[in-house]
């Protein structure tokens, strides 16, 4: 008779600290050898990760270039507004300098307004629209023409303007309301758009005779097109519809757009 202890010693099964009967002893794990394909895939994976990172950095930089300058533009506009008020107080005999304040422009449908500076060189229009120096003054017969960058805070949404929309210019004495009459896309060499009559045959902004014979007061805005590119120019033309003396206060269409510094007419009425 076999004792209980003897029967237990003959039972099969896994021994503690050993291996299962009939099983395969586990040896150390082995990795498959690295092949040329593995190396190539690793290289491409690394390149892809680097390209993704570089693309993200470039995207963030581009976003700053487009939107991050809004703060700088607002700050510079505040300084220009102070300079414009000071210039108006000196009277019309003060000689405008390139880059100095020229007028104020309002576009009610975009809820935007700016101080317009003299000149259209890159440095002049860095933070503000600029007046083409060889074009008419605000409210005069001819074509008061303005260039601005296609950036947020300047002419980013210029293509949202529609026929009949108001554009208001303010100088030391008057408010001038222009009505949009046309928009167009041109190549950069088509300077006729800032001529005294941009729709006339042979329109030339440098022709003094055309300046003298201009029979209507126009306003033209120019900017790059499409956004973030400069292959073409987006143009908005408007015609003078009303002249209002500043003694009568701001026109109704911009009454709620008075700058924080206060328009000169508002100051006079206090």
mmCIF file of N, CA and C in Angstrom, residues 20 70 84 89 92-93 103 115 122 146 150 212 251 269-270:
data_model
loop_
_atom_site.group_PDB
_atom_site.id
_atom_site.type_symbol
_atom_site.label_atom_id
_atom_site.label_comp_id
_atom_site.label_asym_id
_atom_site.label_seq_id
_atom_site.Cartn_x
_atom_site.Cartn_y
_atom_site.Cartn_z
ATOM 1 N N UNK A 20 7.628 23.062 -16.261
ATOM 2 C CA UNK A 20 6.564 22.088 -16.457
ATOM 3 C C UNK A 20 7.111 20.874 -17.175
ATOM 4 N N UNK A 70 -0.732 92.935 -34.344
ATOM 5 C CA UNK A 70 -1.918 93.742 -34.068
ATOM 6 C C UNK A 70 -1.669 94.680 -32.898
ATOM 7 N N UNK A 84 -1.670 113.622 -34.957
ATOM 8 C CA UNK A 84 -2.629 114.209 -35.884
ATOM 9 C C UNK A 84 -3.381 115.363 -35.240
ATOM 10 N N UNK A 89 -4.092 121.293 -34.870
ATOM 11 C CA UNK A 89 -4.111 122.500 -34.048
ATOM 12 C C UNK A 89 -3.141 123.554 -34.581
ATOM 13 N N UNK A 92 -3.370 124.568 -41.297
ATOM 14 C CA UNK A 92 -3.054 123.985 -42.604
ATOM 15 C C UNK A 92 -1.680 124.338 -43.146
ATOM 16 N N UNK A 93 -1.011 125.323 -42.567
ATOM 17 C CA UNK A 93 0.289 125.742 -43.088
ATOM 18 C C UNK A 93 1.422 124.804 -42.685
ATOM 19 N N UNK A 103 -4.487 112.161 -42.207
ATOM 20 C CA UNK A 103 -5.934 112.268 -41.992
ATOM 21 C C UNK A 103 -6.376 111.051 -41.184
ATOM 22 N N UNK A 115 -5.460 106.217 -38.490
ATOM 23 C CA UNK A 115 -4.787 107.438 -38.909
ATOM 24 C C UNK A 115 -4.031 107.086 -40.183
ATOM 25 N N UNK A 122 7.634 101.301 -47.579
ATOM 26 C CA UNK A 122 7.436 100.231 -46.598
ATOM 27 C C UNK A 122 7.501 100.746 -45.162
ATOM 28 N N UNK A 146 -4.898 105.579 -51.220
ATOM 29 C CA UNK A 146 -4.303 105.077 -49.980
ATOM 30 C C UNK A 146 -3.857 103.628 -50.169
ATOM 31 N N UNK A 150 -1.974 94.055 -46.236
ATOM 32 C CA UNK A 150 -3.073 93.087 -46.060
ATOM 33 C C UNK A 150 -2.824 92.312 -44.766
ATOM 34 N N UNK A 212 -5.514 118.543 -63.279
ATOM 35 C CA UNK A 212 -6.214 119.820 -63.409
ATOM 36 C C UNK A 212 -7.618 119.651 -63.984
ATOM 37 N N UNK A 251 -20.538 112.703 -38.537
ATOM 38 C CA UNK A 251 -21.675 112.141 -39.275
ATOM 39 C C UNK A 251 -22.290 110.964 -38.516
ATOM 40 N N UNK A 269 -16.658 120.782 -28.888
ATOM 41 C CA UNK A 269 -18.007 120.855 -28.366
ATOM 42 C C UNK A 269 -18.109 120.633 -26.878
ATOM 43 N N UNK A 270 -17.009 120.251 -26.201
ATOM 44 C CA UNK A 270 -17.053 119.984 -24.759
ATOM 45 C C UNK A 270 -17.158 121.273 -23.951
#
